[in-house]
mmCIF file of N, CA and C in Angstrom:
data_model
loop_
_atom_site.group_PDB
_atom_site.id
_atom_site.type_symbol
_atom_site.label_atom_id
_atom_site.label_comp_id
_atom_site.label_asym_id
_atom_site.label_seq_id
_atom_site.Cartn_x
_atom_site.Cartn_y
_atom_site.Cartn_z
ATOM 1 N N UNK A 1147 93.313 119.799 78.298
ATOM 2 C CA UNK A 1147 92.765 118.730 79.109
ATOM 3 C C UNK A 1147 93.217 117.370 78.589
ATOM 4 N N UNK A 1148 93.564 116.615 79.666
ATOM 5 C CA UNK A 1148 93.987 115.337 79.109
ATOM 6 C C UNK A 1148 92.624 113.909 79.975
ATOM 7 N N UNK A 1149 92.067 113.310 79.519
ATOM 8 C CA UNK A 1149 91.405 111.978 79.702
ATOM 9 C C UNK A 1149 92.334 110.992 80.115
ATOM 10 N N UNK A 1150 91.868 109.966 80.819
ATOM 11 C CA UNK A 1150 92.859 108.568 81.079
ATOM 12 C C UNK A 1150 91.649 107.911 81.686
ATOM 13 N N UNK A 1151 91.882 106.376 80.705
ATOM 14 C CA UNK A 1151 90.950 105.408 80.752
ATOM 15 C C UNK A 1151 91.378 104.202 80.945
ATOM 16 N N UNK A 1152 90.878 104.052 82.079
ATOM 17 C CA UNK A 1152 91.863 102.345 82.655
ATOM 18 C C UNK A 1152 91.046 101.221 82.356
ATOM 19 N N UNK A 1153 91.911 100.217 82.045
ATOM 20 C CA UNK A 1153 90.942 99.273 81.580
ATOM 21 C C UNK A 1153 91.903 97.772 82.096
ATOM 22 N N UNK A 1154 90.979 96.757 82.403
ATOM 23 C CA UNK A 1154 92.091 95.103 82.783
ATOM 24 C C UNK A 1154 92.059 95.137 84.185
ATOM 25 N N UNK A 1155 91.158 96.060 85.161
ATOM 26 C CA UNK A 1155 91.217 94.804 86.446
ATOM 27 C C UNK A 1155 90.307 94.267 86.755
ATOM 28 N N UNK A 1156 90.530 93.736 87.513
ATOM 29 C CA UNK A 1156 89.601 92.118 87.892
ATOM 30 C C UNK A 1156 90.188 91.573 89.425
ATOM 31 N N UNK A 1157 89.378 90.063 89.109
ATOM 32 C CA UNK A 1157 89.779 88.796 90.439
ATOM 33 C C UNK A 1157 90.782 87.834 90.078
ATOM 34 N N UNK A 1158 91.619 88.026 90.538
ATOM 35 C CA UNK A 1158 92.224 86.884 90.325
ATOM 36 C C UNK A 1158 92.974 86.167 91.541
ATOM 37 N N UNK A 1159 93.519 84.510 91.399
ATOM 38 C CA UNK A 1159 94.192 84.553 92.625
ATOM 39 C C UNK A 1159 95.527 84.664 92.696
ATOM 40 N N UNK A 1160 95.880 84.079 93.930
ATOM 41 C CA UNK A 1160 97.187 84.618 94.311
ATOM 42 C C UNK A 1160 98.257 83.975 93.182
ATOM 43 N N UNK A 1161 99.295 84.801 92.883
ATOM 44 C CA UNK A 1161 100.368 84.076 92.310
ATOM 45 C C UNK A 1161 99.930 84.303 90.483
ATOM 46 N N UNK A 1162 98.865 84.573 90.496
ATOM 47 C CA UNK A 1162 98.672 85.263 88.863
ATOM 48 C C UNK A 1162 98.797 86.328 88.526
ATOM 49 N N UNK A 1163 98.443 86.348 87.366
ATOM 50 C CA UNK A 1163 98.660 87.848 86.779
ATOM 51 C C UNK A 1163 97.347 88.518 85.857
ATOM 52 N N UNK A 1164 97.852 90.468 85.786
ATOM 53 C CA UNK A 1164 97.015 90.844 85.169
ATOM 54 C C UNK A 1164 97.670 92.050 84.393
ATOM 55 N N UNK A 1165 96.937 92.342 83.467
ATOM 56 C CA UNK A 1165 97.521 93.213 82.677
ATOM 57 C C UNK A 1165 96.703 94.666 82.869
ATOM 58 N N UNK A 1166 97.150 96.048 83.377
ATOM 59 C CA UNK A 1166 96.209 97.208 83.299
ATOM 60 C C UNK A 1166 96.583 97.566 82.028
ATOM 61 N N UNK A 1167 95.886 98.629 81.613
ATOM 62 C CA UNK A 1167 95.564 99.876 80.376
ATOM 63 C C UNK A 1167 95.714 100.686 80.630
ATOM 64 N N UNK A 1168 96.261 102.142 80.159
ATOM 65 C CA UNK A 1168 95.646 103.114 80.609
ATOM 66 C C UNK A 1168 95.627 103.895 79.003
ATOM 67 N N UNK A 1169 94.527 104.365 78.011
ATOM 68 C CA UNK A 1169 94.603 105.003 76.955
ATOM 69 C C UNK A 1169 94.316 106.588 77.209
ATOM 70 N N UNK A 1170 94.716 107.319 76.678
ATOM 71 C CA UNK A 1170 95.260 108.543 77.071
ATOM 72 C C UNK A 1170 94.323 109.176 76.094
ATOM 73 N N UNK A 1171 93.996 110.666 75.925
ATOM 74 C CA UNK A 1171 93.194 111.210 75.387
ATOM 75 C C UNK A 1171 93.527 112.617 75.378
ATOM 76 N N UNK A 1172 92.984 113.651 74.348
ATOM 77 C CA UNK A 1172 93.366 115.017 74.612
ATOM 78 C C UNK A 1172 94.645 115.163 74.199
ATOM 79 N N UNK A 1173 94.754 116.730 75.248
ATOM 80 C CA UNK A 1173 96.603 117.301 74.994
ATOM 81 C C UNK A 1173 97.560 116.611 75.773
ATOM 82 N N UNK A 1174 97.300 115.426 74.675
ATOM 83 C CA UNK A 1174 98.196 114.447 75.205
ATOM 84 C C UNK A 1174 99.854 114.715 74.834
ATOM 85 N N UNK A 1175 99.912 115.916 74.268
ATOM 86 C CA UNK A 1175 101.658 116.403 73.880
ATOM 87 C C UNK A 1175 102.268 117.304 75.208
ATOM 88 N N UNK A 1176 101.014 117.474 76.508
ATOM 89 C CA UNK A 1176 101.739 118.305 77.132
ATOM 90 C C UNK A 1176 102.100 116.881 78.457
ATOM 91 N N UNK A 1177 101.662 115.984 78.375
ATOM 92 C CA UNK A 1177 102.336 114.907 79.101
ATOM 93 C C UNK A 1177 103.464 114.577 79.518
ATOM 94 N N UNK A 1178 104.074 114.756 80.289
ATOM 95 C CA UNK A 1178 105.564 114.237 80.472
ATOM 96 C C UNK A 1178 106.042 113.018 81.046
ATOM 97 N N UNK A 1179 105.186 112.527 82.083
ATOM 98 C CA UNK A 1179 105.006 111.119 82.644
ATOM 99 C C UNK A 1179 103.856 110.664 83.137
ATOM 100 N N UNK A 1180 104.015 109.207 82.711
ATOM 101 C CA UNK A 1180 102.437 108.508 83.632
ATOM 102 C C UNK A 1180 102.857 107.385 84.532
ATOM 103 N N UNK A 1181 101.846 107.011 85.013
ATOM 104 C CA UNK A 1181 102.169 106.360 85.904
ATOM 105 C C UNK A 1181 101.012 105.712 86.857
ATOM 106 N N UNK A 1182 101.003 104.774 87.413
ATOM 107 C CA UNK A 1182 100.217 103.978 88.419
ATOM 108 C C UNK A 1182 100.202 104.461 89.934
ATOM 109 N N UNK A 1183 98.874 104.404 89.940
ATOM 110 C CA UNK A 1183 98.983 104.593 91.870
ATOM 111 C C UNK A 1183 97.591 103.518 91.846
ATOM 112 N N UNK A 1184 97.868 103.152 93.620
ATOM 113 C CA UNK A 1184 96.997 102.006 94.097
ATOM 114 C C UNK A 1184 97.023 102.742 95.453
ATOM 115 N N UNK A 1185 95.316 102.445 95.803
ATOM 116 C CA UNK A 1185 94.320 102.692 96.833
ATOM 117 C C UNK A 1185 93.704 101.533 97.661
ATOM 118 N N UNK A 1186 94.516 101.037 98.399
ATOM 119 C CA UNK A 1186 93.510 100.335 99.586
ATOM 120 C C UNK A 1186 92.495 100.955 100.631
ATOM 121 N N UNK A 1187 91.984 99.632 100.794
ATOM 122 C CA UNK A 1187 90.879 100.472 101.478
ATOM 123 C C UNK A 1187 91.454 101.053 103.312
ATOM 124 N N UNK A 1188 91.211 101.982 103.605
ATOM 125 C CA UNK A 1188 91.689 102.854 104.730
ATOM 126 C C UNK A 1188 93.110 102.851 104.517
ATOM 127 N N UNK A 1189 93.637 103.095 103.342
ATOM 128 C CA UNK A 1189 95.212 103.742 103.401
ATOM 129 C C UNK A 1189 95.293 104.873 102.265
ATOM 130 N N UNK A 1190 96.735 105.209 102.363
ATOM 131 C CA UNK A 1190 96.409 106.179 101.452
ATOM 132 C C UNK A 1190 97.224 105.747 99.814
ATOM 133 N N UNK A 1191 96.586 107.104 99.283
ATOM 134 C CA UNK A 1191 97.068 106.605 97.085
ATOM 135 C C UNK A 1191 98.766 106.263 97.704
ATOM 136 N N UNK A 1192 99.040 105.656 96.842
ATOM 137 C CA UNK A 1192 100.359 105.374 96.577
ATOM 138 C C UNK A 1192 100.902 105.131 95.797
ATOM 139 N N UNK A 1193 102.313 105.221 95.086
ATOM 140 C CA UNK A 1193 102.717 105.173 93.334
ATOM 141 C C UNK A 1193 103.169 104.079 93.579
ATOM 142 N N UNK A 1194 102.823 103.349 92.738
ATOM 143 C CA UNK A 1194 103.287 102.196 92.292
ATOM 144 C C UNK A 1194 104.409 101.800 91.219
ATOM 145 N N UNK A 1195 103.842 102.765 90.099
ATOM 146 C CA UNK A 1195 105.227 102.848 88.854
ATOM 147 C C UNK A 1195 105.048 103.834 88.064
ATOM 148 N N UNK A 1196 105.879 104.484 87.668
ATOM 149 C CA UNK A 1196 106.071 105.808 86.499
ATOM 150 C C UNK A 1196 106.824 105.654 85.459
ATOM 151 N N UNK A 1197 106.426 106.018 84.461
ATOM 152 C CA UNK A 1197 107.689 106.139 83.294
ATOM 153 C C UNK A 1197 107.439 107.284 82.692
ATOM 154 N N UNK A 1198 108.839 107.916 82.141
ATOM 155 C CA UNK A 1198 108.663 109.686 81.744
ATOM 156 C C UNK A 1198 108.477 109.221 80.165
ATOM 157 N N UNK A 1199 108.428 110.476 79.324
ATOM 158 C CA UNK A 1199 108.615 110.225 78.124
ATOM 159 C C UNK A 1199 109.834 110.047 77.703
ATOM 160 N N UNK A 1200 110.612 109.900 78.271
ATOM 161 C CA UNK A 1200 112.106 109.637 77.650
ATOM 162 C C UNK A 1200 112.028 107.847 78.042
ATOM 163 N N UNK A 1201 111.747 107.273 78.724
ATOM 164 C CA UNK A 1201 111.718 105.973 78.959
ATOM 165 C C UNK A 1201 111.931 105.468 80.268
ATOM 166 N N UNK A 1202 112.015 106.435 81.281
ATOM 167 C CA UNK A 1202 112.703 106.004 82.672
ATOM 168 C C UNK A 1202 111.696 105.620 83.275
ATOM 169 N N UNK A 1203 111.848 104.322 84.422
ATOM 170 C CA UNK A 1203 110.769 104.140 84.931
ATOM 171 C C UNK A 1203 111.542 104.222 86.457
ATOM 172 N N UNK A 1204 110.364 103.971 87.232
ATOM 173 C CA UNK A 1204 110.584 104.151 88.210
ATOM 174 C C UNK A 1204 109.322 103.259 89.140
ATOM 175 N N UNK A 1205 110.096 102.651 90.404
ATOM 176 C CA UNK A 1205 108.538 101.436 90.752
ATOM 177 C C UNK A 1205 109.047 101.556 92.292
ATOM 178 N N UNK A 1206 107.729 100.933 93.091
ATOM 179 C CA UNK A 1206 107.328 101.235 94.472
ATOM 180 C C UNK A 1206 108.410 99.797 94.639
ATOM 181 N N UNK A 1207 109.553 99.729 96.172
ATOM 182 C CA UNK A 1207 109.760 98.636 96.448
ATOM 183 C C UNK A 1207 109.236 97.755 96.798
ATOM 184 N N UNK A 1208 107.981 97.632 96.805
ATOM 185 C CA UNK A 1208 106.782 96.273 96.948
ATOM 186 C C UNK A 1208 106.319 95.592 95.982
ATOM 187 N N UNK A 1209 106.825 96.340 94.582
ATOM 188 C CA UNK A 1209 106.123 95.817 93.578
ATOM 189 C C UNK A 1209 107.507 95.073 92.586
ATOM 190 N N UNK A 1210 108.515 95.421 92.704
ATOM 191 C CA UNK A 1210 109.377 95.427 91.845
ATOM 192 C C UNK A 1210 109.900 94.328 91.839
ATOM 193 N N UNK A 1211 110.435 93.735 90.766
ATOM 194 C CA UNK A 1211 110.600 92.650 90.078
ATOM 195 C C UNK A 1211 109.807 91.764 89.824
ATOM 196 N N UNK A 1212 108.028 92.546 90.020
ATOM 197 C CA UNK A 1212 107.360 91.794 89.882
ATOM 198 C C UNK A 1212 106.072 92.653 88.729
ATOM 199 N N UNK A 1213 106.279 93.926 88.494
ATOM 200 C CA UNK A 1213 104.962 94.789 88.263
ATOM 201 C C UNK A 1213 106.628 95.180 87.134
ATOM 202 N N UNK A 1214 105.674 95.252 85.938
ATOM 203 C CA UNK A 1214 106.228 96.297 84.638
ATOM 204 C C UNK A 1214 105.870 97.355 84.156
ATOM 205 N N UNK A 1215 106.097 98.269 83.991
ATOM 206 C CA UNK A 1215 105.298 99.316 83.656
ATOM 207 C C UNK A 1215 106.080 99.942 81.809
ATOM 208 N N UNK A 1216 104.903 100.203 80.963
ATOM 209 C CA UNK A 1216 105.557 100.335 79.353
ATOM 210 C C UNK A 1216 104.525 101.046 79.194
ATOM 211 N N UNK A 1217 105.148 101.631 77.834
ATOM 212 C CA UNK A 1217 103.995 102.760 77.466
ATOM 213 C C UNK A 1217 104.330 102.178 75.906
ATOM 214 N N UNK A 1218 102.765 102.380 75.243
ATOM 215 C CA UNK A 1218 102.871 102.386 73.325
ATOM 216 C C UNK A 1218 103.013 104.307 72.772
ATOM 217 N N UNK A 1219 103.939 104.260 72.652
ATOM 218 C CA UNK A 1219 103.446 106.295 72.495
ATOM 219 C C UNK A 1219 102.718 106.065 71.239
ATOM 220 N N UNK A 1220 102.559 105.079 70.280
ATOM 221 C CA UNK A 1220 101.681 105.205 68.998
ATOM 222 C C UNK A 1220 99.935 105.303 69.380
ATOM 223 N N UNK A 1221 99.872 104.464 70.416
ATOM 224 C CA UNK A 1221 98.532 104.080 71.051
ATOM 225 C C UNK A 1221 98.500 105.096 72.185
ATOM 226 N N UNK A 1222 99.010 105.836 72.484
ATOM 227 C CA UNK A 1222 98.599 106.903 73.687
ATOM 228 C C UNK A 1222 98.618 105.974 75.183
ATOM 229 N N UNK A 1223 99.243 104.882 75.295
ATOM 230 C CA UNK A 1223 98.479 103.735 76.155
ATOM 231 C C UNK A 1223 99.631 103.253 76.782
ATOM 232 N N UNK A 1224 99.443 103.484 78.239
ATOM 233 C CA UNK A 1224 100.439 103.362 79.227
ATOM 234 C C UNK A 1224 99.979 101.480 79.697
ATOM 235 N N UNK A 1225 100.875 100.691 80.006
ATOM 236 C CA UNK A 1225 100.670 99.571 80.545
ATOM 237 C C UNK A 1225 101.025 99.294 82.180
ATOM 238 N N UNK A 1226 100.456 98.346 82.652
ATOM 239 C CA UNK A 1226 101.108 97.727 84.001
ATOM 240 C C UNK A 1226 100.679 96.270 84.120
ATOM 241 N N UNK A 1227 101.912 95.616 83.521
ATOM 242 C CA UNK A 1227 101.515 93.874 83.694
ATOM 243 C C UNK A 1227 102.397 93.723 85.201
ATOM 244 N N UNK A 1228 101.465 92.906 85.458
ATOM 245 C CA UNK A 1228 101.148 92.836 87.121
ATOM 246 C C UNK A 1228 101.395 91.143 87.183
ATOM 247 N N UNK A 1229 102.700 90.565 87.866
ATOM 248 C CA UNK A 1229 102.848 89.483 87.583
ATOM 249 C C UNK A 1229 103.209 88.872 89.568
ATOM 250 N N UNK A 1230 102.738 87.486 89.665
ATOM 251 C CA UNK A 1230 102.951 86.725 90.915
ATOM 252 C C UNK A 1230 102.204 87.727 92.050
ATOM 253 N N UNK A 1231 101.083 88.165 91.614
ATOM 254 C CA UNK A 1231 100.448 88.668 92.619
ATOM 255 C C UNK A 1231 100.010 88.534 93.722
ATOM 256 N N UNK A 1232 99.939 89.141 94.534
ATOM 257 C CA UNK A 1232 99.785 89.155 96.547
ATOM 258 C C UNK A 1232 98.218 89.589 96.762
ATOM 259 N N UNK A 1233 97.787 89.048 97.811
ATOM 260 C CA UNK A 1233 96.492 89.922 98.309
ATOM 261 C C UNK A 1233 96.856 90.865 98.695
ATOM 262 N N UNK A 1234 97.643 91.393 99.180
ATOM 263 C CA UNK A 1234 98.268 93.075 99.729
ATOM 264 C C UNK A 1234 98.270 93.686 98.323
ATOM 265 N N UNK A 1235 98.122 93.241 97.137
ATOM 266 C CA UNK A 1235 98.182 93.846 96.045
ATOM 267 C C UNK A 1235 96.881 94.487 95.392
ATOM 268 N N UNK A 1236 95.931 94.478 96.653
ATOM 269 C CA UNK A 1236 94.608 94.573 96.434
ATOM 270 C C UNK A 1236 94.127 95.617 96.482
ATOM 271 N N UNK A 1237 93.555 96.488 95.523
ATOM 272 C CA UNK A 1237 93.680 98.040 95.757
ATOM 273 C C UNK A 1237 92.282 98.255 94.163
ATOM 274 N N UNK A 1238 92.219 99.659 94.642
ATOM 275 C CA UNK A 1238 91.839 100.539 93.201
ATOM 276 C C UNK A 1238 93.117 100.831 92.521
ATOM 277 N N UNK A 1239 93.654 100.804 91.169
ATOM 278 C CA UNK A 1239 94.597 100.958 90.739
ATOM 279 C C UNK A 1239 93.730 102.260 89.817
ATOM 280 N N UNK A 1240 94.568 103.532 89.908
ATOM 281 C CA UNK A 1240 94.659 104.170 89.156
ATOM 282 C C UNK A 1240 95.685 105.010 88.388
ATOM 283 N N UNK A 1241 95.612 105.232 86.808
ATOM 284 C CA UNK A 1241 96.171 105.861 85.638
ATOM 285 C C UNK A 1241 96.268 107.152 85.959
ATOM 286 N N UNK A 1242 97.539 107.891 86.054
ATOM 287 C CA UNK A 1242 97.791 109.330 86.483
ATOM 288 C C UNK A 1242 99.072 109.922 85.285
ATOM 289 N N UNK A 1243 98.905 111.017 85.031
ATOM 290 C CA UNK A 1243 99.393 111.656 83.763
ATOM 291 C C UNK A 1243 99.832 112.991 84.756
ATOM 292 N N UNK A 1244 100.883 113.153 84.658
ATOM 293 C CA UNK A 1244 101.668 114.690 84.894
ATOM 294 C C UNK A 1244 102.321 115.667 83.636
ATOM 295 N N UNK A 1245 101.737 116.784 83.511
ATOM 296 C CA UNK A 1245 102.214 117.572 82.982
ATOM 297 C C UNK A 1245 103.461 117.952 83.241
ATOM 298 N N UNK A 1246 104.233 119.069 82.467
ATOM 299 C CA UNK A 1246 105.271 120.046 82.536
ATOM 300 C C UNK A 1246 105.023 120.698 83.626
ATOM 301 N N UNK A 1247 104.116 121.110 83.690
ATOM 302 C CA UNK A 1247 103.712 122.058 84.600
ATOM 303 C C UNK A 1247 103.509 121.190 86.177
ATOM 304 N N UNK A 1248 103.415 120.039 85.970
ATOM 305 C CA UNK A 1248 103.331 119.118 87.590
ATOM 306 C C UNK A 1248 101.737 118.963 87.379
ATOM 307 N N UNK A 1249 100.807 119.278 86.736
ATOM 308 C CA UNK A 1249 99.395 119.305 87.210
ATOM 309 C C UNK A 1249 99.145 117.683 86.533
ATOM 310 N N UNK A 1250 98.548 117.192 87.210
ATOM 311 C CA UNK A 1250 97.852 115.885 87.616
ATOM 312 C C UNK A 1250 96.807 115.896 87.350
ATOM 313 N N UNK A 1251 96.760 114.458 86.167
ATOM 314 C CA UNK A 1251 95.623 113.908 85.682
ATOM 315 C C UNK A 1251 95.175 112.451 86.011
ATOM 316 N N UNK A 1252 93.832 112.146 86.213
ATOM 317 C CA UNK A 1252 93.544 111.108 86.702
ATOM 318 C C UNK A 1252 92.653 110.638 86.332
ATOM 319 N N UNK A 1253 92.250 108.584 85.920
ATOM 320 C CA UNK A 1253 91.833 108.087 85.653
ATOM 321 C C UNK A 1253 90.432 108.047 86.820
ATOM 322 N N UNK A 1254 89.752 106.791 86.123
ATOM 323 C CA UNK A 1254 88.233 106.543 87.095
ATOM 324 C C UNK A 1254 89.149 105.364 88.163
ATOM 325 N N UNK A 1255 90.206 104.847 87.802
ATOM 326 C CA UNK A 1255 90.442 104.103 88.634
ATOM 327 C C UNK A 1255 89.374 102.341 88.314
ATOM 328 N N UNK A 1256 90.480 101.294 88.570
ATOM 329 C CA UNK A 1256 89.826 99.873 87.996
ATOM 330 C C UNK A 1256 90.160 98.923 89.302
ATOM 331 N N UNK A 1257 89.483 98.256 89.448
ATOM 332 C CA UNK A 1257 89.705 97.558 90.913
ATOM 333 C C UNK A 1257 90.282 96.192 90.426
ATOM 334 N N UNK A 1258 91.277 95.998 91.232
ATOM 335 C CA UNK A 1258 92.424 94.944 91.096
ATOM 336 C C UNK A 1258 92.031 94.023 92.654
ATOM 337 N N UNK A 1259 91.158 92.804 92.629
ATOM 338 C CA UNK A 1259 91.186 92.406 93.332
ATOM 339 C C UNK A 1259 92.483 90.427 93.518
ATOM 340 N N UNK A 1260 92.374 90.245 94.677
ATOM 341 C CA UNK A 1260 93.856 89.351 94.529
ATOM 342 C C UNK A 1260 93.117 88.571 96.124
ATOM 343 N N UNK A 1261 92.742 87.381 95.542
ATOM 344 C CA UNK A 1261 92.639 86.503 96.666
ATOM 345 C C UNK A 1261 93.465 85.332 97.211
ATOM 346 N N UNK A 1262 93.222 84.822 98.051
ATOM 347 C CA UNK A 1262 94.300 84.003 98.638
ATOM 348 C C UNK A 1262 93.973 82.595 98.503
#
């Protein structure tokens, strides 16, 4: 079993920034990538950014060149600094962990709100 604990959203307005968390917990050696997804309200999850354990990332074209995604492997603790933010950027953001096996782990999810 693996845990994921998101931590860093908030209000902020447009054109700022925020930094997520995500600290990892458990069999955290059978992990292979994590990654961000965001939930508006009446749409559906959507990935936002991934990075494997080798270092590759990978990001939604709405977010990019603007959203980073890093991991500390010492700290178990996946990041997403979230920079020049949009109200369309307004979502539940949640911390998701994939195994070897593909099985999917998931945070409580932290609400990223973005006003205008």
């Amino acid at each position: 079993q693996v845990q994921l604990v998101e931590s860093g959203g908030g209000l902020v307005q447009a054109g700022g920034s925020l930094r997520l968390s995500c600290a990892a917990s458990g069999s955290i050696f059978s992990i292979n990538a994590m990654g961000w997804y965001r939930q508006a309200p009446g749409k559906q999850r959507e990935l936002v950014a991934a990075i494997t354990s080798g270092g590759s990332t990978n990001y939604a074209d709405s977010v990019k060149g603007r959203f980073t995604i890093s991991r500390d492997n010492a700290k178990n603790t996946v990041y997403l600094q979230m920079n020049s933010l949009k109200p369309e950027d307004t979502a539940v953001y949640y911390c998701n962990g994939r195994d070897y096996a593909e099985y999917d782990y998931w945070g409580q999810g932290t609400q990223v709100t973005v006003s205008s």
